[in-house]
XYZ file of C-alpha atoms in Angstrom:
430
model
C -18.302 23.539 18.009
C -21.824 24.736 17.213
C -23.622 24.423 13.890
C -23.092 28.089 12.934
C -19.357 27.828 13.640
C -19.038 24.529 11.825
C -20.883 25.500 8.651
C -18.143 27.755 7.099
C -15.501 25.101 7.815
C -17.570 22.367 6.135
C -18.134 24.593 3.094
C -14.404 25.323 2.813
C -13.735 21.577 2.606
C -16.137 21.235 -0.300
C -14.430 23.991 -2.297
C -10.990 22.349 -2.200
C -12.301 18.793 -2.514
C -14.251 19.454 -5.707
C -11.154 20.421 -7.718
C -10.610 17.384 -9.939
C -8.874 18.807 -13.007
C -5.410 17.332 -12.338
C -6.394 13.869 -11.139
C -4.606 10.850 -12.598
C -6.825 7.820 -13.264
C -5.759 4.790 -11.249
C -5.753 1.206 -12.499
C -8.818 0.711 -10.300
C -11.925 2.272 -11.805
C -13.911 4.440 -9.344
C -17.090 2.934 -10.810
C -16.282 -0.513 -9.417
C -16.324 1.058 -5.953
C -19.790 2.556 -6.383
C -21.859 -0.599 -6.635
C -23.757 -1.817 -3.584
C -24.836 -0.079 -0.414
C -21.923 -1.214 1.770
C -19.776 1.161 3.766
C -16.594 1.618 1.710
C -13.099 2.003 3.147
C -10.043 3.108 1.157
C -6.874 2.235 3.070
C -3.219 2.884 2.316
C -0.169 5.018 3.105
C -0.367 8.760 3.573
C 0.219 10.641 0.289
C -0.573 7.548 -1.818
C -3.573 9.223 -3.467
C -6.529 8.146 -1.321
C -8.138 11.603 -1.260
C -7.664 11.986 -5.019
C -9.301 8.625 -5.614
C -12.106 9.674 -3.268
C -12.605 12.744 -5.491
C -12.889 10.497 -8.535
C -15.458 8.357 -6.732
C -17.426 11.442 -5.644
C -17.551 12.801 -9.196
C -19.605 9.736 -10.152
C -22.111 10.039 -7.305
C -25.555 11.588 -7.730
C -26.802 13.285 -4.583
C -25.594 15.467 -1.719
C -21.876 14.933 -1.166
C -20.287 16.083 2.079
C -16.497 15.802 2.385
C -14.841 16.155 5.804
C -11.120 16.067 6.528
C -10.458 14.461 9.913
C -6.789 15.403 9.812
C -7.999 18.905 10.689
C -7.491 19.333 14.442
C -10.666 21.450 14.665
C -12.738 18.506 13.425
C -10.984 15.934 15.602
C -12.242 17.736 18.703
C -15.900 17.359 17.768
C -18.066 15.636 20.345
C -21.538 14.124 19.855
C -23.096 17.585 19.446
C -20.662 18.489 16.676
C -21.329 15.266 14.788
C -25.049 15.885 15.112
C -24.455 19.378 13.714
C -22.721 17.859 10.658
C -25.801 15.718 10.006
C -28.013 18.785 10.325
C -25.836 20.705 7.859
C -26.128 17.829 5.367
C -29.916 17.803 5.818
C -30.072 21.587 5.293
C -28.030 21.331 2.079
C -30.306 18.573 0.812
C -33.389 20.606 1.639
C -32.092 23.616 -0.282
C -31.046 21.604 -3.348
C -34.015 19.249 -3.581
C -37.476 20.105 -4.791
C -38.855 18.040 -1.934
C -37.327 17.065 1.373
C -35.240 13.873 1.387
C -35.293 13.218 -2.336
C -31.492 13.123 -2.741
C -29.280 10.608 -0.971
C -26.604 12.040 1.295
C -23.061 10.749 0.809
C -20.480 11.248 3.543
C -16.852 11.234 2.337
C -14.821 11.030 5.529
C -11.060 11.373 5.102
C -8.632 9.792 7.628
C -11.515 8.668 9.838
C -9.196 7.060 12.414
C -8.516 10.549 13.800
C -12.080 10.757 15.126
C -12.440 9.042 18.534
C -15.151 6.373 18.569
C -15.817 6.929 14.874
C -17.446 3.498 14.555
C -20.624 4.475 16.412
C -21.181 7.572 14.302
C -20.559 5.757 11.022
C -22.893 2.976 12.156
C -25.627 5.521 12.839
C -25.173 7.215 9.458
C -25.316 3.868 7.691
C -28.515 2.827 9.460
C -30.038 6.160 8.446
C -29.462 5.219 4.795
C -26.520 7.494 4.003
C -23.819 6.474 1.550
C -20.469 6.323 3.339
C -16.922 6.392 1.955
C -14.003 6.406 4.402
C -10.238 6.631 4.078
C -7.534 5.690 6.562
C -3.738 5.531 6.657
C -3.785 3.003 9.516
C -3.617 -0.693 8.686
C -4.962 -1.762 12.100
C -8.243 -0.036 11.338
C -8.908 -2.547 8.531
C -9.553 -5.431 10.944
C -11.610 -3.223 13.255
C -13.678 -2.044 10.289
C -14.208 -5.585 8.969
C -15.284 -6.802 12.404
C -17.590 -3.898 13.260
C -19.332 -3.825 9.884
C -19.175 -7.492 8.917
C -21.420 -8.197 5.936
C -21.946 -4.540 5.094
C -18.501 -3.237 4.213
C -16.052 -3.235 1.328
C -12.323 -2.486 1.482
C -10.006 -1.122 -1.194
C -6.256 -1.039 -0.569
C -4.557 1.783 -2.443
C -0.773 1.934 -2.818
C 1.635 4.409 -4.451
C 1.569 4.401 -8.265
C 2.274 1.169 -10.117
C 4.552 1.266 -13.158
C 1.465 1.344 -15.397
C 0.164 4.375 -13.536
C 3.607 5.978 -13.703
C 3.584 5.593 -17.497
C 0.117 7.110 -17.653
C 1.116 10.223 -15.706
C 4.182 10.570 -17.926
C 1.910 10.515 -20.970
C 3.385 7.268 -22.289
C 1.285 4.719 -24.145
C 1.062 1.292 -22.518
C 1.692 -1.374 -25.167
C -1.241 -3.639 -25.974
C 1.040 -6.538 -26.931
C 4.352 -6.819 -25.129
C 5.633 -9.592 -27.404
C 5.850 -7.244 -30.406
C 7.898 -4.382 -28.977
C 10.551 -2.901 -31.245
C 14.090 -2.561 -29.815
C 13.729 1.245 -29.626
C 10.362 0.985 -27.857
C 11.801 -1.544 -25.404
C 14.703 0.792 -24.661
C 12.286 3.661 -24.089
C 10.162 1.657 -21.649
C 13.225 0.330 -19.816
C 14.516 3.899 -19.427
C 11.178 5.006 -17.952
C 11.148 1.978 -15.672
C 14.590 2.911 -14.305
C 13.271 6.396 -13.496
C 10.279 4.836 -11.722
C 12.578 2.442 -9.867
C 14.598 5.375 -8.510
C 11.738 7.731 -7.642
C 9.141 5.258 -6.363
C 5.433 5.745 -6.830
C 4.184 8.489 -4.497
C 1.989 10.629 -6.780
C 3.433 14.049 -5.923
C 6.999 12.727 -6.051
C 6.291 11.524 -9.589
C 4.485 14.724 -10.641
C 7.079 17.094 -9.158
C 10.071 14.844 -9.948
C 11.273 15.586 -6.428
C 12.323 12.597 -4.336
C 12.945 14.906 -1.374
C 9.207 14.738 -0.752
C 9.720 11.127 0.352
C 11.880 12.409 3.194
C 9.143 14.854 4.199
C 6.570 12.043 4.232
C 8.899 9.920 6.341
C 9.426 12.671 8.920
C 5.705 13.451 8.982
C 4.795 9.815 9.654
C 7.284 9.566 12.511
C 6.093 12.795 14.132
C 2.587 11.338 14.314
C 4.094 8.645 16.538
C 4.687 11.279 19.224
C 0.973 11.074 20.011
C 1.587 7.464 21.083
C 4.378 8.558 23.408
C 7.195 7.178 21.255
C 10.745 8.477 21.448
C 10.888 9.973 17.940
C 14.681 9.781 17.674
C 14.780 6.092 18.564
C 11.816 5.394 16.276
C 13.643 7.183 13.452
C 16.878 5.257 13.974
C 14.955 1.997 13.921
C 13.014 2.949 10.773
C 16.117 4.170 8.903
C 17.958 0.942 9.661
C 15.069 -1.219 8.459
C 14.474 0.811 5.284
C 18.204 0.765 4.515
C 18.123 -3.025 4.854
C 14.871 -3.620 2.999
C 14.245 -7.178 1.746
C 16.439 -8.574 4.566
C 15.766 -10.685 7.627
C 16.191 -9.028 10.994
C 16.684 -10.136 14.577
C 15.604 -8.466 17.803
C 19.234 -8.476 19.012
C 20.258 -6.408 15.989
C 17.357 -4.018 16.462
C 18.289 -3.559 20.137
C 21.804 -2.459 19.156
C 20.602 -0.142 16.394
C 17.875 1.573 18.393
C 19.418 1.491 21.858
C 16.146 0.012 23.155
C 16.628 -2.980 25.452
C 12.950 -3.672 26.121
C 11.739 -6.200 23.521
C 8.104 -5.297 24.105
C 8.877 -1.650 23.410
C 10.703 -2.574 20.192
C 7.713 -4.678 19.176
C 5.467 -1.703 19.842
C 7.629 0.509 17.600
C 7.588 -2.138 14.855
C 3.808 -2.419 15.086
C 3.505 1.337 14.650
C 5.752 1.346 11.554
C 3.628 -1.426 10.090
C 0.395 0.329 11.084
C 1.307 3.433 9.048
C 2.235 1.316 5.988
C 5.865 2.425 6.192
C 7.122 -1.154 6.536
C 5.786 -4.654 5.850
C 6.743 -8.004 7.330
C 6.822 -11.210 5.251
C 7.199 -14.541 7.107
C 9.145 -17.647 6.116
C 6.383 -19.959 4.863
C 7.993 -23.345 5.418
C 8.854 -22.473 9.031
C 5.387 -20.987 9.529
C 4.012 -24.381 8.512
C 5.858 -25.976 11.448
C 3.105 -24.698 13.751
C 5.073 -21.632 14.688
C 3.249 -18.384 15.339
C 3.965 -15.488 12.970
C 5.605 -13.687 15.884
C 8.143 -16.510 16.345
C 8.741 -17.082 12.619
C 11.726 -15.412 10.909
C 10.575 -12.570 8.681
C 11.857 -10.247 6.011
C 11.207 -6.526 6.066
C 10.055 -4.498 3.069
C 9.585 -0.743 2.681
C 6.320 0.853 1.593
C 7.964 2.510 -1.427
C 11.325 2.106 -3.166
C 11.782 5.893 -3.250
C 12.241 5.896 0.520
C 15.670 4.240 0.342
C 17.718 7.119 -1.067
C 15.494 9.814 0.415
C 15.770 8.535 3.977
C 19.452 7.562 3.990
C 21.138 9.032 0.886
C 24.651 8.213 2.082
C 24.003 4.514 2.666
C 25.689 2.092 0.216
C 23.094 1.174 -2.395
C 22.033 -2.448 -2.571
C 20.407 -2.576 -5.987
C 19.327 -6.190 -5.570
C 17.425 -5.554 -2.343
C 15.626 -2.529 -3.777
C 14.752 -4.589 -6.843
C 13.273 -7.330 -4.650
C 11.326 -4.689 -2.707
C 9.854 -3.394 -5.970
C 8.579 -6.879 -6.876
C 7.082 -7.257 -3.400
C 5.092 -4.026 -3.764
C 3.697 -5.122 -7.127
C 2.578 -8.423 -5.596
C 0.825 -6.410 -2.873
C -1.026 -4.400 -5.514
C -2.138 -7.671 -7.092
C -3.622 -8.732 -3.738
C -1.380 -11.761 -3.233
C -0.607 -13.391 0.095
C 3.175 -13.168 0.215
C 5.777 -15.372 1.935
C 9.351 -16.413 1.293
C 10.900 -19.887 1.298
C 14.196 -20.924 2.822
C 15.436 -24.443 3.340
C 18.797 -25.421 1.877
C 18.358 -22.544 -0.523
C 16.096 -19.506 -0.754
C 13.231 -18.440 -2.981
C 12.317 -14.766 -2.655
C 8.538 -15.153 -2.948
C 6.046 -17.963 -2.638
C 2.510 -16.695 -2.987
C -1.078 -17.652 -2.396
C -4.033 -16.199 -4.187
C -6.459 -14.111 -2.165
C -8.404 -16.228 0.371
C -6.571 -19.408 -0.705
C -4.540 -21.766 1.482
C -2.446 -23.236 -1.342
C 0.869 -21.919 -2.638
C 0.172 -21.137 -6.297
C 3.437 -19.581 -7.525
C 7.128 -19.146 -6.746
C 9.127 -16.121 -7.890
C 12.756 -15.032 -7.751
C 13.859 -11.407 -8.172
C 17.322 -10.985 -9.694
C 18.612 -7.710 -11.140
C 21.158 -9.426 -13.355
C 20.787 -13.023 -14.466
C 23.930 -13.135 -16.598
C 26.697 -14.630 -14.464
C 26.902 -18.427 -13.992
C 26.985 -18.106 -10.199
C 23.825 -15.981 -10.117
C 22.017 -18.282 -12.562
C 22.828 -21.325 -10.455
C 21.755 -19.686 -7.194
C 18.456 -18.366 -8.529
C 17.498 -21.493 -10.464
C 18.367 -23.909 -7.644
C 16.493 -21.831 -5.037
C 13.437 -21.576 -7.261
C 13.527 -25.273 -8.176
C 13.642 -26.268 -4.510
C 10.538 -24.165 -3.838
C 8.760 -25.623 -6.884
C 9.479 -29.137 -5.599
C 8.351 -28.224 -2.085
C 4.942 -27.016 -3.247
C 4.346 -29.338 -6.182
C 4.569 -26.605 -8.835
C 5.665 -27.171 -12.429
C 6.389 -23.587 -13.465
C 8.358 -20.795 -11.852
C 9.258 -17.177 -12.629
C 12.520 -15.242 -12.394
C 12.138 -11.473 -12.762
C 15.204 -9.599 -14.012
C 16.078 -6.100 -15.155
C 16.190 -6.993 -18.845
C 16.933 -10.714 -19.396
C 14.362 -12.893 -21.095
C 14.468 -16.636 -21.790
C 12.955 -19.992 -20.869
C 14.934 -22.414 -18.695
C 14.077 -26.114 -18.350
C 15.398 -27.967 -15.314
C 14.936 -31.317 -13.636
C 13.535 -31.178 -10.121
C 12.965 -33.957 -7.589
C 9.354 -34.253 -8.707
C 9.978 -33.998 -12.464
C 10.666 -31.409 -15.126
C 10.250 -27.729 -14.339
C 9.845 -24.766 -16.679
C 11.268 -21.451 -15.500
C 10.295 -18.268 -17.291
C 12.904 -15.507 -17.106
C 11.251 -12.156 -17.774
C 12.079 -8.425 -17.488
C 10.316 -6.999 -14.457
C 9.048 -3.961 -16.362
C 7.235 -6.204 -18.849
C 5.724 -8.215 -15.996
C 4.540 -5.022 -14.322
C 2.694 -4.001 -17.494
C 0.802 -7.300 -17.796
């Protein structure tokens, strides 16, 4: 595509991109992503709000801003000449808007950059020319490639569907400054809104439109993109539906063979890698078995879905397992908080043992339990958590519930333990 052909297309992108009237502020301030001259990458699922956040970032930039959507098939076909033409268009715009040549910095805002073959070389050239560069991608594998290629001159932001705080903000609800002083009526109001969030999930347009059917559209769209990799879409769908319907559960390759009808373990692994690459599913390994010098591939893992809204949208007739969806919700919040997440299973199980970012030490243990009222549930959750606390030398643990709140003191092998029982919706507003 020549420069004259490309110019109207580039201008059309700018018109749609610059509409920022209906944007919802995220918990992450765009300003914190502006500092420094590094190449910035925003990664996360499709439809999670990456482009909207990119708009918010762009509104705070001073200079020539050029937005390009690489999901457009016309742009994906560009060769070296087309990319050179984009640079020339940016230079022409700067020349027209500046009193003198090269007085304004050029910022390239490149959406879904993974769709451009050999994108790294072009981005590297733009960076060395002094341009400001902001990228987005809905492919998790690109994160490692990006970190390796641009080591020392890159910054990564992971963006997920709305948190509960963000859900409250879009609903126009005030987030309490002090959770310990909530009135009973205010607590009931927040719990009601949390239950709505729990059902719908956090995809921005699903929340805005109050239409969970959009989750199904996103699911189908993600799977269709797998056709480009030569996947059997029907088998990929059957595999994905089974795993989403059994979120927060362990899986075995034998089970997945039966469900998908795929006998080749390498092919199943390839399908699983794709589902993880598009942020549809996440794998969490068993930490104590991982410590036994096993590789992650050979360590039992649990599967979690990228959004709780997917469960009923993808398989509405499947019997609802409230407890598994609840656990999945807690997992996603831990992801937003940038924790390294594992689970613990020895004689008993603890849902989550976590490490802080870039740390090698387990710093917390958490159970997720919808209802903490019955004696059998209390015993199971407390004993599983206590075993994990003993294993990792921790004195305090956390049990997240739907609406129970208390402090439990127990005696572990290594001494007294304090277990905080807390409503999950309060924890998510901290």
